[in-house]
mmCIF file of C-alpha atoms in Angstrom:
data_model
loop_
_atom_site.group_PDB
_atom_site.id
_atom_site.type_symbol
_atom_site.label_atom_id
_atom_site.label_comp_id
_atom_site.label_asym_id
_atom_site.label_seq_id
_atom_site.Cartn_x
_atom_site.Cartn_y
_atom_site.Cartn_z
ATOM 1 C CA MET A 478 68.851 108.243 78.896
ATOM 2 C CA SER A 479 71.234 109.427 81.580
ATOM 3 C CA THR A 480 74.509 110.979 80.520
ATOM 4 C CA GLU A 481 76.133 109.922 83.794
ATOM 5 C CA THR A 482 78.657 107.157 83.260
ATOM 6 C CA GLU A 483 79.602 104.838 86.076
ATOM 7 C CA ILE A 484 83.364 104.420 86.103
ATOM 8 C CA VAL A 485 84.873 101.916 88.481
ATOM 9 C CA ALA A 486 87.451 103.739 90.604
ATOM 10 C CA TYR A 487 90.959 102.529 91.287
ATOM 11 C CA ILE A 488 91.865 102.216 94.967
ATOM 12 C CA GLN A 489 95.177 101.931 96.782
ATOM 13 C CA GLU A 490 96.041 99.422 99.475
ATOM 14 C CA SER A 491 95.764 102.174 102.106
ATOM 15 C CA GLU A 492 92.055 102.645 101.268
ATOM 16 C CA PHE A 493 91.162 98.962 101.248
ATOM 17 C CA ASP A 494 90.427 98.226 104.930
ATOM 18 C CA ALA A 495 88.253 101.322 105.305
ATOM 19 C CA LEU A 496 86.296 100.333 102.210
ATOM 20 C CA LEU A 497 85.680 96.830 103.583
ATOM 21 C CA SER A 498 84.392 98.255 106.862
ATOM 22 C CA GLU A 499 82.117 100.812 105.136
ATOM 23 C CA GLN A 500 80.549 98.550 102.503
ATOM 24 C CA LYS A 501 78.680 95.292 103.030
ATOM 25 C CA VAL A 502 79.607 93.889 99.602
ATOM 26 C CA VAL A 503 82.856 94.861 97.849
ATOM 27 C CA ILE A 504 83.927 93.555 94.439
ATOM 28 C CA VAL A 505 87.650 94.041 93.749
ATOM 29 C CA ASP A 506 89.028 93.674 90.230
ATOM 30 C CA PHE A 507 92.798 93.072 90.316
ATOM 31 C CA THR A 508 94.038 94.369 86.968
ATOM 32 C CA ALA A 509 96.929 95.966 85.065
ATOM 33 C CA THR A 510 97.115 98.338 82.115
ATOM 34 C CA TRP A 511 99.230 95.868 80.103
ATOM 35 C CA CYS A 512 96.845 92.927 80.653
ATOM 36 C CA GLY A 513 94.725 92.130 77.574
ATOM 37 C CA PRO A 514 92.260 89.786 79.355
ATOM 38 C CA CYS A 515 91.791 92.472 82.030
ATOM 39 C CA ARG A 516 90.560 94.872 79.356
ATOM 40 C CA LEU A 517 87.973 92.263 78.329
ATOM 41 C CA ILE A 518 86.342 92.171 81.758
ATOM 42 C CA SER A 519 86.597 95.913 82.436
ATOM 43 C CA PRO A 520 83.209 96.656 80.777
ATOM 44 C CA LEU A 521 81.701 93.816 82.832
ATOM 45 C CA MET A 522 82.921 95.486 86.025
ATOM 46 C CA ASP A 523 81.322 98.768 84.878
ATOM 47 C CA LYS A 524 78.063 96.897 84.257
ATOM 48 C CA LEU A 525 78.243 95.277 87.722
ATOM 49 C CA ALA A 526 78.814 98.697 89.280
ATOM 50 C CA GLN A 527 75.685 100.012 87.578
ATOM 51 C CA GLU A 528 73.497 96.991 88.272
ATOM 52 C CA TYR A 529 74.441 96.751 91.949
ATOM 53 C CA LYS A 530 74.733 100.486 92.664
ATOM 54 C CA GLY A 531 73.761 101.102 96.272
ATOM 55 C CA ARG A 532 74.080 97.404 97.145
ATOM 56 C CA ALA A 533 77.716 96.640 96.282
ATOM 57 C CA LYS A 534 80.860 98.659 95.664
ATOM 58 C CA VAL A 535 83.019 97.763 92.664
ATOM 59 C CA VAL A 536 86.657 98.898 92.656
ATOM 60 C CA LYS A 537 89.857 98.142 90.752
ATOM 61 C CA VAL A 538 93.354 97.563 92.068
ATOM 62 C CA ASP A 539 96.352 98.049 89.779
ATOM 63 C CA VAL A 540 98.630 95.126 90.657
ATOM 64 C CA ASP A 541 101.760 96.971 89.526
ATOM 65 C CA ASN A 542 101.152 99.670 92.147
ATOM 66 C CA ASN A 543 99.834 97.333 94.869
ATOM 67 C CA LYS A 544 101.982 94.178 94.758
ATOM 68 C CA PRO A 545 101.745 93.452 98.517
ATOM 69 C CA MET A 546 97.948 93.473 98.300
ATOM 70 C CA PHE A 547 98.051 91.137 95.289
ATOM 71 C CA LYS A 548 100.296 88.704 97.181
ATOM 72 C CA LYS A 549 98.245 89.010 100.393
ATOM 73 C CA PHE A 550 95.387 87.158 98.720
ATOM 74 C CA GLY A 551 97.649 84.512 97.167
ATOM 75 C CA LEU A 552 96.911 85.642 93.633
ATOM 76 C CA ARG A 553 99.215 84.516 90.846
ATOM 77 C CA SER A 554 97.460 85.731 87.710
ATOM 78 C CA ILE A 555 95.103 88.433 86.515
ATOM 79 C CA PRO A 556 92.388 89.309 85.910
ATOM 80 C CA ALA A 557 91.260 88.239 89.360
ATOM 81 C CA VAL A 558 87.962 89.389 90.842
ATOM 82 C CA LEU A 559 87.524 89.024 94.597
ATOM 83 C CA ILE A 560 84.165 89.403 96.296
ATOM 84 C CA PHE A 561 84.021 90.419 99.950
ATOM 85 C CA PHE A 562 80.945 90.201 102.188
ATOM 86 C CA ASP A 563 80.994 91.835 105.634
ATOM 87 C CA GLY A 564 84.766 92.268 105.329
ATOM 88 C CA SER A 565 85.499 88.608 104.530
ATOM 89 C CA LEU A 566 86.625 87.147 101.220
ATOM 90 C CA VAL A 567 83.794 84.908 99.993
ATOM 91 C CA GLU A 568 84.563 84.362 96.306
ATOM 92 C CA THR A 569 87.541 84.486 93.925
ATOM 93 C CA ILE A 570 87.145 84.365 90.143
ATOM 94 C CA VAL A 571 90.407 84.223 88.198
ATOM 95 C CA GLY A 572 90.577 84.700 84.450
ATOM 96 C CA VAL A 573 88.089 85.932 81.901
ATOM 97 C CA SER A 574 84.542 84.967 82.874
ATOM 98 C CA SER A 575 81.057 85.809 81.697
ATOM 99 C CA TYR A 576 79.002 88.624 83.184
ATOM 100 C CA GLU A 577 76.568 85.979 84.427
ATOM 101 C CA GLN A 578 79.325 84.257 86.413
ATOM 102 C CA PHE A 579 80.246 87.529 88.137
ATOM 103 C CA SER A 580 76.643 88.581 88.807
ATOM 104 C CA SER A 581 75.575 85.174 90.126
ATOM 105 C CA ALA A 582 78.568 85.185 92.497
ATOM 106 C CA VAL A 583 77.461 88.599 93.810
ATOM 107 C CA ASP A 584 73.801 87.527 93.985
ATOM 108 C CA LYS A 585 74.713 84.707 96.378
ATOM 109 C CA HIS A 586 75.756 87.310 98.949
ATOM 110 C CA ILE A 587 73.158 90.042 98.424
ATOM 111 C CA ASN A 588 69.767 89.603 100.037
#
């Protein structure tokens, strides 16, 4: 078994547009350190990152440090997972959801 662990990186608003232009599929987890439900889906985001490695990029955005970005997408609560395909927002999942709900949303946009 590999000892490498896939950790989903935090990004800042300044990195966001470049990421969207470089990656075909981007999964963005809007989260905060104080958010209990966010901690529940964090392992699911790690699992997504591993399962879709090379086909989709999974990142996290700390809403406390990136409030304009949070508001830009009209979000009002967290956790919120946004899925982008070819630079466009194609799916928004707000609240705690199952791994299957996240993976099936990604599958719809990956060939």
